[in-house]
Coordinates of C-alpha atoms and ligand atoms in Angstrom, one line a residue:
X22 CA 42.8 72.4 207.3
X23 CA 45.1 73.9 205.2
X24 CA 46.2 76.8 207.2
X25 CA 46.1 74.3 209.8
X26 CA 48.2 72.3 208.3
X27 CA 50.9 75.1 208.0
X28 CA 50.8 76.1 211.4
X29 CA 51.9 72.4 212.2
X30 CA 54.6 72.6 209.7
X31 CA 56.7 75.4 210.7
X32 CA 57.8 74.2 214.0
X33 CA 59.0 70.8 212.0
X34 CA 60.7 72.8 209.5
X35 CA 61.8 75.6 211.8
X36 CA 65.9 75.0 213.5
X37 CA 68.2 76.9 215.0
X38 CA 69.9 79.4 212.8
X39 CA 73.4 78.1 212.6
X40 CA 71.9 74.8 211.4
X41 CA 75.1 73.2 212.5
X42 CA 73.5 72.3 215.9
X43 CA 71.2 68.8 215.6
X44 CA 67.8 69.7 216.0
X45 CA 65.2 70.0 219.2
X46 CA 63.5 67.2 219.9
X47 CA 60.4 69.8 219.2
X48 CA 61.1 69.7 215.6
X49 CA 61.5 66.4 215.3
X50 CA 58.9 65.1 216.9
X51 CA 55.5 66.3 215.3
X52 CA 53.6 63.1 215.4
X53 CA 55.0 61.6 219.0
X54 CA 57.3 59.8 217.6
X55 CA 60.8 58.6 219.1
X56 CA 63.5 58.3 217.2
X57 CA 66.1 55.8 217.5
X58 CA 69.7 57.1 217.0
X59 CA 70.8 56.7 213.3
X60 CA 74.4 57.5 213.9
X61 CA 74.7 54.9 216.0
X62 CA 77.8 52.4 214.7
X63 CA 76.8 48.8 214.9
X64 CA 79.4 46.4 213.2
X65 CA 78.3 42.7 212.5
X66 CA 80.5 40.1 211.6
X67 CA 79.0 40.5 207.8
X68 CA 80.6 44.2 207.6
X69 CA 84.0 43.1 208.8
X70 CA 83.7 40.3 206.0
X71 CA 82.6 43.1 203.7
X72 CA 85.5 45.3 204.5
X73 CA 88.3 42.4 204.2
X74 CA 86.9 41.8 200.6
X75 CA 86.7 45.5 199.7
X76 CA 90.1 46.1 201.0
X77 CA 91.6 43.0 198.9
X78 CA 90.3 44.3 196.1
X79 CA 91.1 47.7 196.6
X80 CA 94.4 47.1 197.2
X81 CA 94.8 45.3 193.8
X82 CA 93.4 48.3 192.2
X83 CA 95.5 50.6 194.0
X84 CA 99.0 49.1 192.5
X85 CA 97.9 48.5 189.0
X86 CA 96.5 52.5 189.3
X87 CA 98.5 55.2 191.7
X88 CA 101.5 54.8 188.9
X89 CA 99.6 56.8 186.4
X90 CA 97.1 59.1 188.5
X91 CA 97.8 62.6 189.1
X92 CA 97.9 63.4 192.6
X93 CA 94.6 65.2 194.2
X94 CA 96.6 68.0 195.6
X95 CA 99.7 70.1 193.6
X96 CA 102.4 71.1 195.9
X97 CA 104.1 72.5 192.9
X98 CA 102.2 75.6 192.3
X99 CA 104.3 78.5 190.9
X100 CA 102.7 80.9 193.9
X101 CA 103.6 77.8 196.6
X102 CA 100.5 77.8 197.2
X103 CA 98.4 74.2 197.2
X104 CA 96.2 74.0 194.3
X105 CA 93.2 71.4 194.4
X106 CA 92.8 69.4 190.9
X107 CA 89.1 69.7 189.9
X108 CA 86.7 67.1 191.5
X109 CA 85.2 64.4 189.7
X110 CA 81.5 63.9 190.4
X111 CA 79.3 61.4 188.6
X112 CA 75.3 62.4 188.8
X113 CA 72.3 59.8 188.4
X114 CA 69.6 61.3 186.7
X115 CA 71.2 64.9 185.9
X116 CA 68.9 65.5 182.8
X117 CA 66.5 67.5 184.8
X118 CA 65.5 69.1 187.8
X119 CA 67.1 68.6 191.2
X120 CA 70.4 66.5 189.2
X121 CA 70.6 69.0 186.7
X122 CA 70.6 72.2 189.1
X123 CA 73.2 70.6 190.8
X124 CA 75.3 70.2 187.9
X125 CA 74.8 73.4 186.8
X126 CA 75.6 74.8 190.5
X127 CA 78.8 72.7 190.5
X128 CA 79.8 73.2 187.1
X129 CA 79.6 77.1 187.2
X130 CA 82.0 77.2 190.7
X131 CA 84.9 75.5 188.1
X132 CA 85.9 73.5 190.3
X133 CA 84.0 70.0 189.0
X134 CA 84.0 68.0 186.5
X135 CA 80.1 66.8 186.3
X136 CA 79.7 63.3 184.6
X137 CA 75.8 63.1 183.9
X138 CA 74.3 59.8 184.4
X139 CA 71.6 59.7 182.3
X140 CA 69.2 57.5 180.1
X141 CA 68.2 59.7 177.5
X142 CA 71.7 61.1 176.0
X143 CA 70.5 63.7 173.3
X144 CA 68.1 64.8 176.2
X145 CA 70.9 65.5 178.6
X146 CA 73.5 66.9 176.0
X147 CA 70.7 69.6 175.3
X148 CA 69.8 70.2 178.9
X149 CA 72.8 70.6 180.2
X150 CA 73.7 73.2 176.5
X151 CA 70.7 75.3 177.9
X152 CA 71.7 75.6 181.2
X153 CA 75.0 76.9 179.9
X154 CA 77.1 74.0 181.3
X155 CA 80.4 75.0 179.9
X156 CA 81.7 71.9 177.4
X157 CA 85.2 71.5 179.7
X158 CA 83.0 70.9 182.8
X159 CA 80.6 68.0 181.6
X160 CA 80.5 64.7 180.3
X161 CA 77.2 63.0 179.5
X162 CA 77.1 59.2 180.1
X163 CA 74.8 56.6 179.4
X164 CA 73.3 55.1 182.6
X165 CA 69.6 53.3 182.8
X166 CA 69.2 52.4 186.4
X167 CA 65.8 50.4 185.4
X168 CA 68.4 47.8 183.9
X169 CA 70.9 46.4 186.1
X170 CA 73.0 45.6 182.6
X171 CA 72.8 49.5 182.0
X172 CA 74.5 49.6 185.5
X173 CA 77.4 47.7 185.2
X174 CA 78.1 49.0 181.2
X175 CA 78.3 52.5 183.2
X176 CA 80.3 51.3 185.7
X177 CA 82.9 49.7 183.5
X178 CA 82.7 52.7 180.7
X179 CA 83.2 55.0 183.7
X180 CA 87.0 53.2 184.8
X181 CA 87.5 53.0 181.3
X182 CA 87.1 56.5 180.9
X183 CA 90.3 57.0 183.3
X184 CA 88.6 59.5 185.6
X185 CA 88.9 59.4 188.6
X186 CA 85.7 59.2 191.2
X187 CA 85.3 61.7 194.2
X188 CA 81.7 61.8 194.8
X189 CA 78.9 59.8 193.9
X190 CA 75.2 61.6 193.7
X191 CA 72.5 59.0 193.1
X192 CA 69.9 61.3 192.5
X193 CA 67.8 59.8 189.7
X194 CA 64.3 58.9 190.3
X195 CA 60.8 58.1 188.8
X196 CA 57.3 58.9 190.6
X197 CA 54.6 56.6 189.2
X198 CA 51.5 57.9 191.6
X199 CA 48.9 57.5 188.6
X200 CA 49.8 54.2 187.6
X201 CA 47.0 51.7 188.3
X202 CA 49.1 48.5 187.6
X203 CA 52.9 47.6 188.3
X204 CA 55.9 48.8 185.7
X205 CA 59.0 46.7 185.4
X206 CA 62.6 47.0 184.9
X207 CA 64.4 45.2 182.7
X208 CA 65.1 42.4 185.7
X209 CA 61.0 42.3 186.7
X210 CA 61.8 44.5 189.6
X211 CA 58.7 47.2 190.2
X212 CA 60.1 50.1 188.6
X213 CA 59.5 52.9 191.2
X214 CA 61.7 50.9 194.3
X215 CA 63.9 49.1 191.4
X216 CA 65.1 52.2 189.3
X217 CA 65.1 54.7 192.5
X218 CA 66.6 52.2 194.8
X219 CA 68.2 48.9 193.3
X220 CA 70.0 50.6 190.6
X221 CA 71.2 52.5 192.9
X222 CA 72.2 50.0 195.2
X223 CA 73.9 48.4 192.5
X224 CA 75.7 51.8 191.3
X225 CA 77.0 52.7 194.2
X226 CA 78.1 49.4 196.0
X227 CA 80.3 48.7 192.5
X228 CA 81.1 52.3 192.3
X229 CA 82.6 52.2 196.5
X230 CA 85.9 51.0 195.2
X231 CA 86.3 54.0 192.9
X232 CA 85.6 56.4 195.2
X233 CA 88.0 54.6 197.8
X234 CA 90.7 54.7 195.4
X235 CA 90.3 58.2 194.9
X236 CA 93.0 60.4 196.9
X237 CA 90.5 63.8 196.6
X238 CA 90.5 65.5 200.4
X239 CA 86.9 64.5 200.6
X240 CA 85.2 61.6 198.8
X241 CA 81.4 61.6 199.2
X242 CA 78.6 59.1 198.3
X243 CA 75.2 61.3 198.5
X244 CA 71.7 59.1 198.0
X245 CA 68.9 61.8 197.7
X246 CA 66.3 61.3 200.2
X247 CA 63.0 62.7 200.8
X248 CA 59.8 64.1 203.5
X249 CA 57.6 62.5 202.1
X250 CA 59.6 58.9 203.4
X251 CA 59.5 60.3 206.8
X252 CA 56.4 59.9 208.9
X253 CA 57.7 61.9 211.6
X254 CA 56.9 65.0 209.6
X255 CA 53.2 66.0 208.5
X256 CA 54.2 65.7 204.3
X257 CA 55.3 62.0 205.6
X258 CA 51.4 61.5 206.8
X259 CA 49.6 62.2 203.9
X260 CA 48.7 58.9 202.3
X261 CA 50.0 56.8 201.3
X262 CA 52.4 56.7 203.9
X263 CA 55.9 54.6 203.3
X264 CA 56.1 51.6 205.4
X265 CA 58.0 48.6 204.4
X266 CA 56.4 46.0 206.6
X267 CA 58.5 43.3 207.2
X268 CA 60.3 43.3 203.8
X269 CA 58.2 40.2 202.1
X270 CA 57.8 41.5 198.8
X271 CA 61.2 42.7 198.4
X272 CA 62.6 39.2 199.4
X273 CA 60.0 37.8 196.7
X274 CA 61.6 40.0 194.0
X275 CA 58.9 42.9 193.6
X276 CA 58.1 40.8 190.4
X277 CA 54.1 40.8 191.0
X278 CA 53.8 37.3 189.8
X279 CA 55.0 34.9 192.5
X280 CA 55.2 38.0 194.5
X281 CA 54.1 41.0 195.5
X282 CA 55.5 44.3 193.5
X283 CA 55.2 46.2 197.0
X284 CA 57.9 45.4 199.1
X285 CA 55.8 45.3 202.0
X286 CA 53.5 42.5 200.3
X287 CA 50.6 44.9 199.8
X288 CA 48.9 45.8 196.6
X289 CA 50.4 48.0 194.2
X290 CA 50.5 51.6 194.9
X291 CA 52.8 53.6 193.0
X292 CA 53.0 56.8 195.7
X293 CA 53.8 54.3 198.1
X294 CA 56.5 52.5 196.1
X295 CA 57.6 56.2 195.8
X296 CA 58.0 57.0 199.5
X297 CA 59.1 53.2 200.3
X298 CA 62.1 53.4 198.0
X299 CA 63.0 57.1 199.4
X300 CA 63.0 55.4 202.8
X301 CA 65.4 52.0 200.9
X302 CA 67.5 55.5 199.7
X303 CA 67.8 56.5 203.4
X304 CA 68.3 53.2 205.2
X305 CA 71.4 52.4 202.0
X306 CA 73.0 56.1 203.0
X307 CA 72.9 55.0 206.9
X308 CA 74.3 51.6 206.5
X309 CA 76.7 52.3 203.9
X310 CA 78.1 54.9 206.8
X311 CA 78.0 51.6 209.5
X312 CA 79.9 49.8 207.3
X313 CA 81.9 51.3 205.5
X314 CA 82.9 54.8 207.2
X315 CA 85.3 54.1 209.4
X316 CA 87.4 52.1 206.9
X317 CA 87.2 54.1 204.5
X318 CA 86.5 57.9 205.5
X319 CA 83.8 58.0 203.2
X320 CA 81.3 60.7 204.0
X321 CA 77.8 59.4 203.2
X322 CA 75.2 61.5 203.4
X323 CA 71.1 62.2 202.2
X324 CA 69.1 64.6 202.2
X325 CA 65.6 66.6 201.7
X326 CA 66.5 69.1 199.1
X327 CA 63.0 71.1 199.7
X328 CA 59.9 70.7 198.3
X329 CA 60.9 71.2 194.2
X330 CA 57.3 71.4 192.9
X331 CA 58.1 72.1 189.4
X332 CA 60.4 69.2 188.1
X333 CA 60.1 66.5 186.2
X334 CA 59.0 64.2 189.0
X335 CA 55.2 65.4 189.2
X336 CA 55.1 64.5 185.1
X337 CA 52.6 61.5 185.3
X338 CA 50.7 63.2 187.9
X339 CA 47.2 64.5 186.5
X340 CA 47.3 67.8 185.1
X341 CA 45.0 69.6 188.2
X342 CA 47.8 68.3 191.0
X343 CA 50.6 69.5 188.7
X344 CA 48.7 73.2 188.6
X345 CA 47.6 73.2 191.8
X346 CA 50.8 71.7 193.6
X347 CA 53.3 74.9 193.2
X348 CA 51.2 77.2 194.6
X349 CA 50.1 75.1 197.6
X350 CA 53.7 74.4 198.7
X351 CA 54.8 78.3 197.9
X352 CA 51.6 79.3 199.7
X353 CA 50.5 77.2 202.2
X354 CA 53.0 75.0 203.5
X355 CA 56.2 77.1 202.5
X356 CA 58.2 74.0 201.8
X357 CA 58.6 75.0 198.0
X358 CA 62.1 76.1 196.8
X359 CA 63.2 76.3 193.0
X360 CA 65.4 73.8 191.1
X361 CA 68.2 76.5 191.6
X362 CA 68.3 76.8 195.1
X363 CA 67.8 72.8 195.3
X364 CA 70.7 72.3 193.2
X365 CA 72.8 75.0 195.4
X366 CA 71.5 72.7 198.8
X367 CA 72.8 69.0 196.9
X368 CA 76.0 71.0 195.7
X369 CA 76.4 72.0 199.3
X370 CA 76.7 68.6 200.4
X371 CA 78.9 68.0 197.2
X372 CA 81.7 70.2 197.8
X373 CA 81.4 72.1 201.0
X374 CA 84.1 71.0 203.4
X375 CA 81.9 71.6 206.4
X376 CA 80.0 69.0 205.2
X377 CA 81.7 65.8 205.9
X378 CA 79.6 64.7 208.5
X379 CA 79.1 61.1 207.4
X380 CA 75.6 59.2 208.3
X381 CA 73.6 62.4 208.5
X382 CA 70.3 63.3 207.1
X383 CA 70.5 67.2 205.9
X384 CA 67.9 69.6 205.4
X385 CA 67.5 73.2 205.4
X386 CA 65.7 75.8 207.2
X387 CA 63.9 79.0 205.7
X388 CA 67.2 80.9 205.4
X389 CA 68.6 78.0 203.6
X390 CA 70.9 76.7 206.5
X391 CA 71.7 73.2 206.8
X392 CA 70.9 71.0 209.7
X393 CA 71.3 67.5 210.6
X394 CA 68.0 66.5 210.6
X395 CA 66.2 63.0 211.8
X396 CA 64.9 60.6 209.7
X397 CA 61.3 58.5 211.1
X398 CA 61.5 55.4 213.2
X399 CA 61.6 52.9 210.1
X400 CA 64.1 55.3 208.1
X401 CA 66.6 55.1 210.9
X402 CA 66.1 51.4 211.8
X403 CA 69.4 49.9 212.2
X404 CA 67.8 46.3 212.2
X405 CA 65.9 47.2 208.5
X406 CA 68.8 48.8 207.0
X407 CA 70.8 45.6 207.4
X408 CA 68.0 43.3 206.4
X409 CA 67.0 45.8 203.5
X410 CA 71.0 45.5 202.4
X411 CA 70.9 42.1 202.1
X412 CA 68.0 41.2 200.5
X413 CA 69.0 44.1 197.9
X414 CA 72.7 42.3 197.5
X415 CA 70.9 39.1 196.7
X416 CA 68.6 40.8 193.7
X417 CA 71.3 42.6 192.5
X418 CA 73.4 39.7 192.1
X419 CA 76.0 40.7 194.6
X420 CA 75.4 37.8 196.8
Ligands
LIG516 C1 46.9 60.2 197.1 O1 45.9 61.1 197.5 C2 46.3 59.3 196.0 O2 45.3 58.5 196.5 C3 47.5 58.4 195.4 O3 47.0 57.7 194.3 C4 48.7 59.2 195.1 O4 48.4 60.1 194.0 C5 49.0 60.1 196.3 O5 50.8 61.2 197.3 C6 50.3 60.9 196.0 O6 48.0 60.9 196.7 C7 46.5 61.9 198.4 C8 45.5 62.9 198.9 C9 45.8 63.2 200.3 O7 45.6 64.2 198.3 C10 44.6 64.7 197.7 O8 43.7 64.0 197.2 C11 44.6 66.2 197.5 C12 45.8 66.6 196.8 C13 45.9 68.1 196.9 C14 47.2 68.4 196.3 C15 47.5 69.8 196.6 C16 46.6 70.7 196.0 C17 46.1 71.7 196.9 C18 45.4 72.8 196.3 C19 45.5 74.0 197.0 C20 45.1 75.1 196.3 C21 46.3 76.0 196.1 C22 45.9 77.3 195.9 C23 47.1 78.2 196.1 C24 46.8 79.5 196.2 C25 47.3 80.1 197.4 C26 46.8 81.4 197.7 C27 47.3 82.0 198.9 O9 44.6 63.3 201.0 C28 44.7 63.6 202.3 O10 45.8 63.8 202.9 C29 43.5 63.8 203.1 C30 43.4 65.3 203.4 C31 43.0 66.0 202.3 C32 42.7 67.4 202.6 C33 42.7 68.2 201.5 C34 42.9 69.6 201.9 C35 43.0 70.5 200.8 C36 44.3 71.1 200.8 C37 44.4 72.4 200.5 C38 43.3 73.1 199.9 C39 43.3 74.5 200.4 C40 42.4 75.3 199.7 C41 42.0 76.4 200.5 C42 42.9 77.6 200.2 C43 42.7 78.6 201.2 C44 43.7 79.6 201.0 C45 43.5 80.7 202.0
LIG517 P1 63.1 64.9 187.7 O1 62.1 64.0 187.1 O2 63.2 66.2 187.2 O3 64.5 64.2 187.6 C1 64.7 62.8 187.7 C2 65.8 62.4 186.9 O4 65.9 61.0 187.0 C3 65.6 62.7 185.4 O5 66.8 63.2 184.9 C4 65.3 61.3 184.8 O6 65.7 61.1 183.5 C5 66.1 60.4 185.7 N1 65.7 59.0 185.6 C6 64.5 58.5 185.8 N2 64.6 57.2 185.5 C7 65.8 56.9 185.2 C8 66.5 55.7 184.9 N3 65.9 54.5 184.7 N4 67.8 55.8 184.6 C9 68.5 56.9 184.7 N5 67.9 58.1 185.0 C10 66.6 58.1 185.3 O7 62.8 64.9 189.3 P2 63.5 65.7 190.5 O8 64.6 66.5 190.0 O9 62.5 66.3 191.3 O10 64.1 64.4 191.3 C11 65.4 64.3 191.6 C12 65.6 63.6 193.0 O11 65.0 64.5 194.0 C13 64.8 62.3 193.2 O12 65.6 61.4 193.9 C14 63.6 62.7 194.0 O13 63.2 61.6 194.8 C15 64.2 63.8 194.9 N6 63.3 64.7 195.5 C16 62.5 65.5 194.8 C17 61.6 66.4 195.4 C18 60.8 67.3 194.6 O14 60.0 68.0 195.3 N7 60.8 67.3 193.3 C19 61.6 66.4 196.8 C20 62.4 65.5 197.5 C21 63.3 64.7 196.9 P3 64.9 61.7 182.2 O15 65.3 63.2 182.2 O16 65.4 60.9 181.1 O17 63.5 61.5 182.5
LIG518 MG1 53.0 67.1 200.2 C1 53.5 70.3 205.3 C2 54.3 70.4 204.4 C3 54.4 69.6 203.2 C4 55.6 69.4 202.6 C5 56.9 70.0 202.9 C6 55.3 68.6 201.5 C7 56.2 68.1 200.6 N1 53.9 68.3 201.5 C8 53.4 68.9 202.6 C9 52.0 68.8 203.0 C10 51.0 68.2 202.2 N2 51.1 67.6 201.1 C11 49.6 68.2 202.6 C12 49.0 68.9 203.8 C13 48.9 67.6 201.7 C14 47.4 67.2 201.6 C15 46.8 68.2 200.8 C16 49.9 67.1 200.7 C17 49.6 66.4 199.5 C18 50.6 65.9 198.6 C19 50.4 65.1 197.5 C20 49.1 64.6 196.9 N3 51.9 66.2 198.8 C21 52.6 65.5 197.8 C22 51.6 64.9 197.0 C23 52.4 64.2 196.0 O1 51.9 63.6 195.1 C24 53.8 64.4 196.2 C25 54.4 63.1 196.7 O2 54.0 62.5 197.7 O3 55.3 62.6 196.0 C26 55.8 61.3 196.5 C27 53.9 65.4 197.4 C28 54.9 66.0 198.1 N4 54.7 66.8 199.2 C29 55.9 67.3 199.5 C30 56.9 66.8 198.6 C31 58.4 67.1 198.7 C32 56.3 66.0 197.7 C33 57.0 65.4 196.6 C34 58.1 64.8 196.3 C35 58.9 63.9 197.1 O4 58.8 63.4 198.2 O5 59.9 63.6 196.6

């Protein structure tokens, strides 16, 4: 079953070499499935409201701002050469694992300045001292996405900070697959879906104006996705699999009193609130593109980062899966890679300029080559996204 199982993997994970190229329908379609197209622009008349407010506001920003900013690009350098100031990049959840790679990976290149978002401080001043994050490249900040309060103190500590914001990783997220009963956020929010997506939504939707003020040559907003959301690819089959129904629990609140903690109504199942909130992380990345790329050149982007089967996420698993996992993804399905070359893949979609594809999905093949990959029928449903954005907008307290 096993070896079966990895036989049927390697043509899903397997892409042309250039990764560039979008991928064969062949490796795309492992369980039948077709797939609507998720870079498809669709513009309702709530988007164009959207952008008129965003625009207002920006613009208010913008004059109060520019005066005292220094300019992304030097023209002044003494060799007459451009010089690029250092980028800016704020990380969710850069503590451990994938975030903290990627810190690390951007940090090293001296060309970023990494603020880490993170909820335990001392934890992520330590872990970011023994992965030799040189002090001039970091800043830890306080940020606890499973408190909506949290969300907005980091979002007004960040502006008061003065720097400026070029890309935006939310990358922070907890995996409860033990848990027999419901967790909560500070709001009554399930914690899996309202850490790992609301916060997020929340984060990112305040934090757009920042990035849309910033003048860097590329500003990026990057929501980390995963496989397992994606039941177009064997990983997305194993159950639980994601599905968010027709949304009923997330319009209840996920509060598991009056409603149901699952967003598709169900019982609770914390590996399913897992992958559901990975698919809420990809359906935000594609709508944030519809309605907000164009306007603002944005590039928004997710991606699966490779099976990381070491981190911090597998911590409340049971001690057997957290032996055994490792060597059944480096062995057996070949999906494992290490937090390093993780973080190398996010920082890739940080910083590299042929990376400004906005609305895409990236993976990486065996010779760690990028590709626009595509995301299952429900993670690339235009008509979800929407309705999953407004629902989220009315928990969050943004409408
Ligand atoms: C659900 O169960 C839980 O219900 C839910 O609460 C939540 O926790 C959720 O996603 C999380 O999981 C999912 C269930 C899937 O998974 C299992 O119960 C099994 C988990 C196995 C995890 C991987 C460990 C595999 C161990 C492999 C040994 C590695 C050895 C490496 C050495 C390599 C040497 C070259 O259930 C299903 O999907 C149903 C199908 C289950 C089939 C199980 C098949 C076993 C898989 C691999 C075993 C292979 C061993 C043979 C090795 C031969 C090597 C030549
Ligand atoms: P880790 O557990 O190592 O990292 C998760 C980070 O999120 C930690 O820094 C953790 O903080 C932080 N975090 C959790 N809750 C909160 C909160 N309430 N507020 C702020 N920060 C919080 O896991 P990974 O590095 O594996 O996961 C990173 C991302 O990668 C996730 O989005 C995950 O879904 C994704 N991913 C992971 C895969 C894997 O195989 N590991 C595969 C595909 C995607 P603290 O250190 O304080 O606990
Ligand atoms: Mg999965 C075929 C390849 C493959 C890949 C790339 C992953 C990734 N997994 C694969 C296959 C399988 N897994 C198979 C065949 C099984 C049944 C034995 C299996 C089981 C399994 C479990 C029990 N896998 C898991 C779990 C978890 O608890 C992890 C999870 O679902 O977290 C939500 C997990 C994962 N497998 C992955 C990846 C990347 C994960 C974890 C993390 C994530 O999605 O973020």
């Amino acid at each position: 079953m096993a070896l079966q199982a990895a036989s049927l993997v390697s043509p899903a994970l397997s892409v042309p070499k250039e990764g560039k190229s979008s991928v064969c329908l062949k490796d795309s379609s492992l369980f039948g499935i077709s797939f609507s197209d998720h870079l498809k622009s669709e513009f309702s008349s709530s988007t164009l409201r959207c952008k008129r407010e965003l625009n207002q506001q920006i613009g208010a920003i913008r004059a109060q701002t520019t005066a005292t900013e220094s300019p992304a690009v030097n023209k002044a350098a003494p060799d007459g050469k451009k010089t690029l100031r250092k980028g800016s990049v704020v990380i969710t959840g850069a503590s451990s694992g994938l975030g903290l790679a990627t810190a690390k990976a951007l940090a090293e290149t001296g060309k970023w300045h990494v603020i880490m978002a993170c909820r335990d401080f001392l934890k992520a001043e330590r872990a970011a001292k023994s992965a030799g994050i040189a002090k001039e490249n970091y800043t830890v900040m306080h940020l606890d996405l499973a408190s909506l309060d949290s969300v907005r103190q980091f979002v007004d500590n960040f502006r008061q900070s003065g720097r400026p914001l070029d890309v935006l990783v939310c990358n922070a997220a907890v995996y409860l697959p033990t848990a027999k009963e419901p967790t909560f956020t500070a709001e009554g929010f399930e914690l899996s879906v309202g850490t790992n997506h609301l916060g997020h939504f929340l984060l990112s939707r305040l934090l757009l104006e920042d990035l849309n003020k910033s003048d860097y040559p590329s500003k990026r907003l990057i929501i980390v996705g995963s496989i397992t959301g994606n039941t177009n690819t064997l990983a997305g089959n194993v159950p639980p699999k994601a599905n968010l129904g027709d949304l009923r629990g997330l319009a209840g609140g996920l509060n598991g009193l009056n409603s149901s903690s699952m967003i598709d109504g169900g019982e609770f199942d914390g590996a399913k609130a897992y992958k559901d909130s990975k698919v809420c992380n990809m359906l935000t990345m594609q709508e944030f593109h519809r309605r907000y790329h164009e306007e603002t050149g944005i590039t928004f982007a997710s991606l699966y980062p490779g099976c990381i089967a070491t981190t911090g996420l597998f911590r409340e698993h049971i001690p057997l899966f957290r032996l055994l996992f490792p060597p059944f993804q480096k062995f057996i399905t070949k999906g494992y890679v290490s937090e390093d070359e993780a973080g190398k893949r996010l920082a890739q979609v940080v910083s590299e300029p042929s990376l400004t594809k906005s609305g895409v999905y990236w993976s990486w093949n065996k010779n760690s080559a990028s590709f626009e990959n595509q995301l299952s029928q429900e993670a690339s449903d235009a008509e979800k996204a929407r309705k999953v954005w407004d629902l989220s907008e009315k928990l969050v307290g943004l409408a």
